[in-house]
Amino acid sequence: MIILAIESSCDETAVAILRGQAHEPAEILASEISSQIPLHQPYGGVVPELASRNHSLILRPLVETTLEKAGVTVRDIDAFAATAGPGLASSLLIGNTAAKAMACALGKPYLAINHLEGHLLSPFVSASQVPAHISLIISGGHTLL
């Protein structure tokens, strides 16, 4: 199974393409990130409207670059995933709309991914076993203790 995943929860746009099967290690075929730090720096923090507009400008070229680097076409993708939240609503909308549109156009599944669970589980994406672990998330207004 090949999955194209999109992350657009705040001020970075990321696209990854992974190959694997359930309960087995995944192979990251390609991963691309576009940072918006220089865009927001003059304001001393993330400006949500600027973030979402930048996602809408960069996402398609980033998807195309990631597909090319992975050596696959969009028709090779078996499922599309996107960060569903928490995050900036307008930024999440860009990534989710793109993933849902591609999934719908190709008749493939769409997977909504929890942003915080993604952070917790991403270190294990290529692991053959997930060891017992305890996690602590401290992330702005979304702290889980």
PDB file of C-alpha atoms in Angstrom:
ATOM      1  CA  MET A   1       0.000   0.000   0.000  1.00  0.00           C
ATOM      2  CA  ILE A   2       1.268   3.483  -0.886  1.00  0.00           C
ATOM      3  CA  ILE A   3      -0.034   6.458   1.100  1.00  0.00           C
ATOM      4  CA  LEU A   4       0.344  10.156   0.309  1.00  0.00           C
ATOM      5  CA  ALA A   5       0.147  12.185   3.535  1.00  0.00           C
ATOM      6  CA  ILE A   6      -0.258  15.959   3.913  1.00  0.00           C
ATOM      7  CA  GLU A   7       0.529  18.084   6.983  1.00  0.00           C
ATOM      8  CA  SER A   8      -0.737  21.684   7.055  1.00  0.00           C
ATOM      9  CA  SER A   9      -1.782  22.266  10.666  1.00  0.00           C
ATOM     10  CA  CYS A  10       0.128  25.516  11.213  1.00  0.00           C
ATOM     11  CA  ASP A  11       2.958  27.202   9.331  1.00  0.00           C
ATOM     12  CA  GLU A  12       4.709  24.346   7.543  1.00  0.00           C
ATOM     13  CA  THR A  13       3.459  22.468   4.517  1.00  0.00           C
ATOM     14  CA  ALA A  14       4.657  18.865   4.371  1.00  0.00           C
ATOM     15  CA  VAL A  15       3.993  15.965   2.028  1.00  0.00           C
ATOM     16  CA  ALA A  16       5.234  12.409   2.494  1.00  0.00           C
ATOM     17  CA  ILE A  17       4.776   9.232   0.511  1.00  0.00           C
ATOM     18  CA  LEU A  18       5.077   5.952   2.372  1.00  0.00           C
ATOM     19  CA  ARG A  19       4.884   2.310   1.350  1.00  0.00           C
ATOM     20  CA  GLY A  20       3.946  -0.463   3.749  1.00  0.00           C
ATOM     21  CA  GLN A  21       1.342  -2.791   5.160  1.00  0.00           C
ATOM     22  CA  ALA A  22      -0.574  -2.691   8.438  1.00  0.00           C
ATOM     23  CA  HIS A  23       1.460  -3.827  11.452  1.00  0.00           C
ATOM     24  CA  GLU A  24       4.695  -3.792   9.444  1.00  0.00           C
ATOM     25  CA  PRO A  25       7.443  -1.159   9.142  1.00  0.00           C
ATOM     26  CA  ALA A  26       6.775   1.478   6.504  1.00  0.00           C
ATOM     27  CA  GLU A  27       9.287   2.785   4.001  1.00  0.00           C
ATOM     28  CA  ILE A  28       9.373   6.546   3.480  1.00  0.00           C
ATOM     29  CA  LEU A  29       9.680   6.921  -0.287  1.00  0.00           C
ATOM     30  CA  ALA A  30       9.873  10.728  -0.199  1.00  0.00           C
ATOM     31  CA  SER A  31       9.220  13.563   2.225  1.00  0.00           C
ATOM     32  CA  GLU A  32       9.214  17.297   1.504  1.00  0.00           C
ATOM     33  CA  ILE A  33       8.673  20.259   3.844  1.00  0.00           C
ATOM     34  CA  SER A  34       8.168  23.936   3.071  1.00  0.00           C
ATOM     35  CA  SER A  35       8.712  26.222   6.060  1.00  0.00           C
ATOM     36  CA  GLN A  36       7.013  29.592   6.468  1.00  0.00           C
ATOM     37  CA  ILE A  37       9.334  30.933   9.195  1.00  0.00           C
ATOM     38  CA  PRO A  38      10.665  33.824   7.050  1.00  0.00           C
ATOM     39  CA  LEU A  39       7.091  34.783   6.082  1.00  0.00           C
ATOM     40  CA  HIS A  40       5.911  35.125   9.699  1.00  0.00           C
ATOM     41  CA  GLN A  41       9.139  36.406  11.277  1.00  0.00           C
ATOM     42  CA  PRO A  42       8.329  40.131  10.828  1.00  0.00           C
ATOM     43  CA  TYR A  43       5.128  39.624  12.854  1.00  0.00           C
ATOM     44  CA  GLY A  44       6.721  37.830  15.814  1.00  0.00           C
ATOM     45  CA  GLY A  45       4.485  34.786  15.391  1.00  0.00           C
ATOM     46  CA  VAL A  46       2.268  32.867  13.019  1.00  0.00           C
ATOM     47  CA  VAL A  47      -0.404  34.897  11.224  1.00  0.00           C
ATOM     48  CA  PRO A  48      -3.173  32.352  10.446  1.00  0.00           C
ATOM     49  CA  GLU A  49      -4.399  34.057   7.256  1.00  0.00           C
ATOM     50  CA  LEU A  50      -0.866  34.236   5.822  1.00  0.00           C
ATOM     51  CA  ALA A  51      -0.254  30.610   6.781  1.00  0.00           C
ATOM     52  CA  SER A  52      -3.328  29.275   4.990  1.00  0.00           C
ATOM     53  CA  ARG A  53      -2.725  31.392   1.893  1.00  0.00           C
ATOM     54  CA  ASN A  54       0.853  30.108   1.705  1.00  0.00           C
ATOM     55  CA  HIS A  55      -0.349  26.497   2.054  1.00  0.00           C
ATOM     56  CA  SER A  56      -2.689  27.042  -0.897  1.00  0.00           C
ATOM     57  CA  LEU A  57       0.188  28.367  -3.020  1.00  0.00           C
ATOM     58  CA  ILE A  58       2.814  25.754  -2.160  1.00  0.00           C
ATOM     59  CA  LEU A  59       0.829  22.527  -1.704  1.00  0.00           C
ATOM     60  CA  ARG A  60       0.350  21.482  -5.341  1.00  0.00           C
ATOM     61  CA  PRO A  61       4.012  22.010  -6.341  1.00  0.00           C
ATOM     62  CA  LEU A  62       5.097  20.239  -3.142  1.00  0.00           C
ATOM     63  CA  VAL A  63       2.856  17.242  -3.933  1.00  0.00           C
ATOM     64  CA  GLU A  64       4.247  17.112  -7.480  1.00  0.00           C
ATOM     65  CA  THR A  65       7.861  17.273  -6.231  1.00  0.00           C
ATOM     66  CA  THR A  66       7.233  14.564  -3.638  1.00  0.00           C
ATOM     67  CA  LEU A  67       5.592  12.255  -6.183  1.00  0.00           C
ATOM     68  CA  GLU A  68       8.528  12.759  -8.543  1.00  0.00           C
ATOM     69  CA  LYS A  69      11.112  12.056  -5.823  1.00  0.00           C
ATOM     70  CA  ALA A  70       9.193   8.933  -4.753  1.00  0.00           C
ATOM     71  CA  GLY A  71       9.108   7.706  -8.351  1.00  0.00           C
ATOM     72  CA  VAL A  72       5.343   7.252  -8.344  1.00  0.00           C
ATOM     73  CA  THR A  73       2.341   8.926  -9.941  1.00  0.00           C
ATOM     74  CA  VAL A  74      -0.816  10.055  -8.185  1.00  0.00           C
ATOM     75  CA  ARG A  75      -2.582   7.029  -9.701  1.00  0.00           C
ATOM     76  CA  ASP A  76      -0.159   4.730  -7.818  1.00  0.00           C
ATOM     77  CA  ILE A  77      -1.395   6.089  -4.487  1.00  0.00           C
ATOM     78  CA  ASP A  78      -3.678   3.688  -2.577  1.00  0.00           C
ATOM     79  CA  ALA A  79      -4.873   6.142   0.108  1.00  0.00           C
ATOM     80  CA  PHE A  80      -4.608   9.835   0.943  1.00  0.00           C
ATOM     81  CA  ALA A  81      -4.125  11.171   4.470  1.00  0.00           C
ATOM     82  CA  ALA A  82      -4.088  14.626   6.014  1.00  0.00           C
ATOM     83  CA  THR A  83      -3.740  16.159   9.441  1.00  0.00           C
ATOM     84  CA  ALA A  84      -7.322  16.732  10.616  1.00  0.00           C
ATOM     85  CA  GLY A  85      -6.542  18.638  13.816  1.00  0.00           C
ATOM     86  CA  PRO A  86      -5.808  20.147  16.137  1.00  0.00           C
ATOM     87  CA  GLY A  87      -4.334  23.146  14.362  1.00  0.00           C
ATOM     88  CA  LEU A  88      -5.241  26.382  12.629  1.00  0.00           C
ATOM     89  CA  ALA A  89      -8.657  25.822  11.041  1.00  0.00           C
ATOM     90  CA  SER A  90      -7.891  27.635   7.795  1.00  0.00           C
ATOM     91  CA  SER A  91      -4.543  25.846   7.396  1.00  0.00           C
ATOM     92  CA  LEU A  92      -6.055  22.428   8.117  1.00  0.00           C
ATOM     93  CA  LEU A  93      -8.741  23.132   5.531  1.00  0.00           C
ATOM     94  CA  ILE A  94      -6.147  23.462   2.749  1.00  0.00           C
ATOM     95  CA  GLY A  95      -4.453  20.112   3.406  1.00  0.00           C
ATOM     96  CA  ASN A  96      -7.684  18.241   4.085  1.00  0.00           C
ATOM     97  CA  THR A  97      -9.437  19.604   1.022  1.00  0.00           C
ATOM     98  CA  ALA A  98      -6.506  18.599  -1.190  1.00  0.00           C
ATOM     99  CA  ALA A  99      -6.293  15.076   0.258  1.00  0.00           C
ATOM    100  CA  LYS A 100     -10.065  14.564   0.078  1.00  0.00           C
ATOM    101  CA  ALA A 101     -10.212  15.881  -3.493  1.00  0.00           C
ATOM    102  CA  MET A 102      -7.462  13.537  -4.687  1.00  0.00           C
ATOM    103  CA  ALA A 103      -9.057  10.601  -2.852  1.00  0.00           C
ATOM    104  CA  CYS A 104     -12.480  11.367  -4.311  1.00  0.00           C
ATOM    105  CA  ALA A 105     -11.178  11.919  -7.846  1.00  0.00           C
ATOM    106  CA  LEU A 106      -9.352   8.587  -7.806  1.00  0.00           C
ATOM    107  CA  GLY A 107     -11.892   6.600  -5.784  1.00  0.00           C
ATOM    108  CA  LYS A 108      -9.368   5.963  -3.008  1.00  0.00           C
ATOM    109  CA  PRO A 109      -9.721   6.156   0.800  1.00  0.00           C
ATOM    110  CA  TYR A 110      -9.135   9.354   2.773  1.00  0.00           C
ATOM    111  CA  LEU A 111      -7.577   9.067   6.242  1.00  0.00           C
ATOM    112  CA  ALA A 112      -7.988  11.837   8.841  1.00  0.00           C
ATOM    113  CA  ILE A 113      -4.917  11.946  11.100  1.00  0.00           C
ATOM    114  CA  ASN A 114      -4.837  13.451  14.590  1.00  0.00           C
ATOM    115  CA  HIS A 115      -1.968  15.947  14.682  1.00  0.00           C
ATOM    116  CA  LEU A 116      -0.866  15.106  18.225  1.00  0.00           C
ATOM    117  CA  GLU A 117      -1.065  11.346  17.734  1.00  0.00           C
ATOM    118  CA  GLY A 118       1.006  11.825  14.584  1.00  0.00           C
ATOM    119  CA  HIS A 119       3.766  13.462  16.632  1.00  0.00           C
ATOM    120  CA  LEU A 120       3.646  10.641  19.174  1.00  0.00           C
ATOM    121  CA  LEU A 121       3.696   7.783  16.685  1.00  0.00           C
ATOM    122  CA  SER A 122       5.918   9.150  13.894  1.00  0.00           C
ATOM    123  CA  PRO A 123       9.156   7.851  15.477  1.00  0.00           C
ATOM    124  CA  PHE A 124       7.793   4.324  15.039  1.00  0.00           C
ATOM    125  CA  VAL A 125       6.754   4.524  11.372  1.00  0.00           C
ATOM    126  CA  SER A 126       9.751   2.438  10.277  1.00  0.00           C
ATOM    127  CA  ALA A 127       9.944   0.283  13.417  1.00  0.00           C
ATOM    128  CA  SER A 128       9.240  -3.441  13.265  1.00  0.00           C
ATOM    129  CA  GLN A 129       7.784  -3.254  16.788  1.00  0.00           C
ATOM    130  CA  VAL A 130       6.430  -0.349  18.806  1.00  0.00           C
ATOM    131  CA  PRO A 131       7.960  -0.609  22.274  1.00  0.00           C
ATOM    132  CA  ALA A 132       5.951   0.144  25.387  1.00  0.00           C
ATOM    133  CA  HIS A 133       6.210   3.870  25.960  1.00  0.00           C
ATOM    134  CA  ILE A 134       4.802   6.823  27.846  1.00  0.00           C
ATOM    135  CA  SER A 135       4.395  10.145  26.074  1.00  0.00           C
ATOM    136  CA  LEU A 136       3.974  13.723  27.194  1.00  0.00           C
ATOM    137  CA  ILE A 137       2.773  16.365  24.748  1.00  0.00           C
ATOM    138  CA  ILE A 138       3.370  20.020  25.490  1.00  0.00           C
ATOM    139  CA  SER A 139       2.277  21.974  22.433  1.00  0.00           C
ATOM    140  CA  GLY A 140       0.791  25.396  23.009  1.00  0.00           C
ATOM    141  CA  GLY A 141      -2.894  25.201  23.806  1.00  0.00           C
ATOM    142  CA  HIS A 142      -3.030  21.471  23.106  1.00  0.00           C
ATOM    143  CA  THR A 143      -1.104  20.108  26.083  1.00  0.00           C
ATOM    144  CA  LEU A 144      -2.084  16.611  27.212  1.00  0.00           C
ATOM    145  CA  LEU A 145      -0.850  15.547  30.637  1.00  0.00           C
TER     146      LEU A 145
END
